[in-house]
Short mmCIF file of C-alpha atoms in Angstrom, two decimals:
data_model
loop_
_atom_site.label_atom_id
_atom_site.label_comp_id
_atom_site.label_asym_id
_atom_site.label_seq_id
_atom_site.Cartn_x
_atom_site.Cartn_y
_atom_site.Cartn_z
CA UNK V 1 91.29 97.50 83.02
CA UNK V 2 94.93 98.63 83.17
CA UNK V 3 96.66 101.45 80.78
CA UNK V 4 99.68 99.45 80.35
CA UNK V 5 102.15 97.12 82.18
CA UNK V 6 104.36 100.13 82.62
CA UNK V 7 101.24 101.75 84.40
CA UNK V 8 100.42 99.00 86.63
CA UNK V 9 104.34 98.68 87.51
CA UNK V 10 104.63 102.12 88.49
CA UNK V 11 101.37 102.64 89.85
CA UNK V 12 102.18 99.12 92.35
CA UNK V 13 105.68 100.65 93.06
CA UNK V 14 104.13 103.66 94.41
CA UNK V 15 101.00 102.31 95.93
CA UNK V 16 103.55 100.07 97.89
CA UNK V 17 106.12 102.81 98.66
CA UNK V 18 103.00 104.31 100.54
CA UNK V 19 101.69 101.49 102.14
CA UNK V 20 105.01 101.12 103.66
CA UNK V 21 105.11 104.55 104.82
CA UNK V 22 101.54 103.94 106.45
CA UNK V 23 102.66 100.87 108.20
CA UNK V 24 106.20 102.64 109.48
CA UNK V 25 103.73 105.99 110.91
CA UNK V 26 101.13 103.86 112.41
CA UNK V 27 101.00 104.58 116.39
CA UNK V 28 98.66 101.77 117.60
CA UNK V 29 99.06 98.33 116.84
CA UNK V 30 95.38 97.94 116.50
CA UNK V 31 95.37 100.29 113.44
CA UNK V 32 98.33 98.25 111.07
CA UNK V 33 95.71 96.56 109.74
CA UNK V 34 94.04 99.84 108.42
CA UNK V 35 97.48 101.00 108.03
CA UNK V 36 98.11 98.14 105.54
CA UNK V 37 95.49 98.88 103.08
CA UNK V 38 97.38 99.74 100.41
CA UNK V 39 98.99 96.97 100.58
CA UNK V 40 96.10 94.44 101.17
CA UNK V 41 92.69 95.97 100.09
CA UNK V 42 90.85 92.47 101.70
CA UNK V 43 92.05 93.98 105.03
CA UNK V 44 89.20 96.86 104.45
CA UNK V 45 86.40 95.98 106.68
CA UNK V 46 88.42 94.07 109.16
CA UNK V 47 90.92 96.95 109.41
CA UNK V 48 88.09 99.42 110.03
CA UNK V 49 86.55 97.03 112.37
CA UNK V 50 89.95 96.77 114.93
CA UNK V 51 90.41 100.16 114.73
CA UNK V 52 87.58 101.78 115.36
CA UNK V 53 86.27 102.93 118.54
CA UNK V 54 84.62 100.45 120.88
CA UNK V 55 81.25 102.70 120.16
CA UNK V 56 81.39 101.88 116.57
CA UNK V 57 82.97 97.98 116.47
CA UNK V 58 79.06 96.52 116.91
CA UNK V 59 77.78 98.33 113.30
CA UNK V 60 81.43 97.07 111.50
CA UNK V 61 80.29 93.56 112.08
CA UNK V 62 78.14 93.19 109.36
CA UNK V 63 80.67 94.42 106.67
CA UNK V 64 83.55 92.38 108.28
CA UNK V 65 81.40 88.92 107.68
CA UNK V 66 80.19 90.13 104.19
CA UNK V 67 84.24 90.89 103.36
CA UNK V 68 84.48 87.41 104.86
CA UNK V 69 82.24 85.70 102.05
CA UNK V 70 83.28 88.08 99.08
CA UNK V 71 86.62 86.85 99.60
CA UNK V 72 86.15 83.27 100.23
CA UNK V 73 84.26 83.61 96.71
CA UNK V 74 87.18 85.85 94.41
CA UNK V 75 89.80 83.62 95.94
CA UNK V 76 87.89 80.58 94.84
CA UNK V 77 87.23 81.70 91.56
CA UNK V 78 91.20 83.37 91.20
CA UNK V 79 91.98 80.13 92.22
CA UNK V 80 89.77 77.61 90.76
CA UNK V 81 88.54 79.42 87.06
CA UNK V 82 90.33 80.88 84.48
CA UNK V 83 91.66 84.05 84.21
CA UNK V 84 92.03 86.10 81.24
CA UNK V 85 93.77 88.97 79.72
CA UNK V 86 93.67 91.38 76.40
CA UNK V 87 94.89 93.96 74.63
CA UNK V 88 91.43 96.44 74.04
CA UNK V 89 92.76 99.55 72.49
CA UNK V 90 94.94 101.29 74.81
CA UNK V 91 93.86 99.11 77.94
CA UNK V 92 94.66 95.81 79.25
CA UNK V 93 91.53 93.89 80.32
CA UNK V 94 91.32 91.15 82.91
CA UNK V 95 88.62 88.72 83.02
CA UNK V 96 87.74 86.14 85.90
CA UNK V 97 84.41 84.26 85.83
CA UNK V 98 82.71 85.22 88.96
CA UNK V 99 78.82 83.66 89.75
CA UNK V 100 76.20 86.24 90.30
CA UNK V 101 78.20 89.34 89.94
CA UNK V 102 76.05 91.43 91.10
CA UNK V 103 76.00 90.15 94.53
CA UNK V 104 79.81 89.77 94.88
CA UNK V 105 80.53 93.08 93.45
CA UNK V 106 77.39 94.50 95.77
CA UNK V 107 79.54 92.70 99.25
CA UNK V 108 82.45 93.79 98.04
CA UNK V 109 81.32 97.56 98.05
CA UNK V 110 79.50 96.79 101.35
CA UNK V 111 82.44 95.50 102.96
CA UNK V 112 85.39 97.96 101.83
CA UNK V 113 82.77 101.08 101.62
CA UNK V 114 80.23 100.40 103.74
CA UNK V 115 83.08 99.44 106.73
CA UNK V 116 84.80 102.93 106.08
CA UNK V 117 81.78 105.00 105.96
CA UNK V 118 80.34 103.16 109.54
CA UNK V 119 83.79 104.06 111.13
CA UNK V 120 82.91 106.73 113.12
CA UNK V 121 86.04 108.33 112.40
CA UNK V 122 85.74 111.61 110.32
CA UNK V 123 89.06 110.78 108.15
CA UNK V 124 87.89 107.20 107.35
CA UNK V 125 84.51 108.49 106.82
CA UNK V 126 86.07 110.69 104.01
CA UNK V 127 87.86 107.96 102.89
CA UNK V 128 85.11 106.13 102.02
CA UNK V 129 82.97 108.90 100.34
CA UNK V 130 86.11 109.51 97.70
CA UNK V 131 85.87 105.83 97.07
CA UNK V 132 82.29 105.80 97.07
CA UNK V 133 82.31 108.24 94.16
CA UNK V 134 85.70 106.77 92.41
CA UNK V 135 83.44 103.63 92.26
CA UNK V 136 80.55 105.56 90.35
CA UNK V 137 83.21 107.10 88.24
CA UNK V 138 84.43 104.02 87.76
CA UNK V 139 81.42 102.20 86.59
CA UNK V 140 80.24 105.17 84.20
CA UNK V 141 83.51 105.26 82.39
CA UNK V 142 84.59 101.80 82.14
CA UNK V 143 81.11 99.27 82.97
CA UNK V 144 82.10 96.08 82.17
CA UNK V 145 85.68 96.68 83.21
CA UNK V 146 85.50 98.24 87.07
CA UNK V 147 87.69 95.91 89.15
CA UNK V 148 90.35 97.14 86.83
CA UNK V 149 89.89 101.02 86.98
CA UNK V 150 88.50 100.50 90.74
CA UNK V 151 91.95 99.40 91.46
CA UNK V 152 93.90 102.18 89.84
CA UNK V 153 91.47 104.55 91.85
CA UNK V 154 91.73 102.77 94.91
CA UNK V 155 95.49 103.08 94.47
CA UNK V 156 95.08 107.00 94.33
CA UNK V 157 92.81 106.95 97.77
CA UNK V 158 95.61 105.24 99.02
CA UNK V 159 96.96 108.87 100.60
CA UNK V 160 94.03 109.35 102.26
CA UNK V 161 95.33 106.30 104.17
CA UNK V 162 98.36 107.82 104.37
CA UNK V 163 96.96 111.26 105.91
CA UNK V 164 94.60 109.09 108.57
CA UNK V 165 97.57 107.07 109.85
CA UNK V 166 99.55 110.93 110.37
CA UNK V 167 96.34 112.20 112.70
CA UNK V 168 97.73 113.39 115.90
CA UNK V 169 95.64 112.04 119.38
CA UNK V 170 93.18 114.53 118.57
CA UNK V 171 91.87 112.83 115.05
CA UNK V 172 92.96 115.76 113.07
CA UNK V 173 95.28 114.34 110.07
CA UNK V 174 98.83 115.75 109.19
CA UNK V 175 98.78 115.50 105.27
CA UNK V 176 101.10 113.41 103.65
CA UNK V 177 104.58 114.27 104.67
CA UNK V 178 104.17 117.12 107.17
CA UNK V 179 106.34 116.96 110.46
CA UNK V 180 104.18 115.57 113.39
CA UNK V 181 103.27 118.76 115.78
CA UNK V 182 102.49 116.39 118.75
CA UNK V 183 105.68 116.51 120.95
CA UNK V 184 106.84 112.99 121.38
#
């Protein structure tokens, strides 16, 4: 569900502006993947999975192969079933017929939320509780229409993305656009 095409405009313009900005302050190559989730939310468990200490890459396996199928499955059905949008009220709704929802949507969450809180990482660990709750949020206001208000929440989080690619070597996170105090 989407407020407007204005909305979604400005809200992709800005969610991209940032993604950018995460990829440019990334310091390992191992963590552009993370880095790029603004830009490609499928990266989520895989992402987590290549950054993450080697302690925690054995419990990020099982939402990277979940992410796996939940994606083979929405690209199928973007690709192979109609889509549909509407005007309802003050909202644009998107529709895409997707067998046994309740599974995909359950390895989605799994995969994006469950890879973020596994981490290890305190930042991403955060990062995946404000998700965790913008999904509940999500799915008490809108119900039927989540993917859509998911994604305009999701875009939000995206600074928290922003604020783990800043952390100096010591994990701590520089929010948003502070000055680095690590001497270079």
């Amino acid at each position: 569900m989407c407020w407007s095409a204005t909305a979604d405009l400005t809200t992709g313009t800005a969610v991209s502006a940032v993604g950018l900005l995460c990829l440019a302050r990334t310091r390992r190559v191992r963590d552009l993947p993370l880095a790029a989730l603004p830009l490609l939310a499928v990266w989520v468990p895989w992402g987590a999975l290549l950054a993450a200490a080697p302690a925690a890459r054995r419990r990020l396996l099982g939402p990277a192969a979940v992410g796996l199928a939940t994606a083979a499955v929405l690209a199928y059905c973007l690709t192979a079933r109609p889509v549909t949008a509407e005007i309802r009220g003050h909202v644009i709704g998107y529709g895409v017929s997707v067998p046994y929802v309740p599974l995909v949507l359950a390895g989605y969450l799994f995969a994006t939320l469950g890879s973020l809180l596994l981490a290890g990482d305190r930042t991403l660990r955060v990062l995946g509780t404000v998700l965790g709750a913008g999904a509940v949020v999500c799915a008490v206001v809108w119900r039927l229409e989540f993917a859509s208000t998911w994604c305009a929440f999701a875009a939000i989080a995206s600074l928290l993305v922003l604020g783990w690619v800043r952390r100096d070597g010591g994990g701590r996170a520089h929010w948003f656009l502070a000055p680095s105090t690590k001497s270079r």
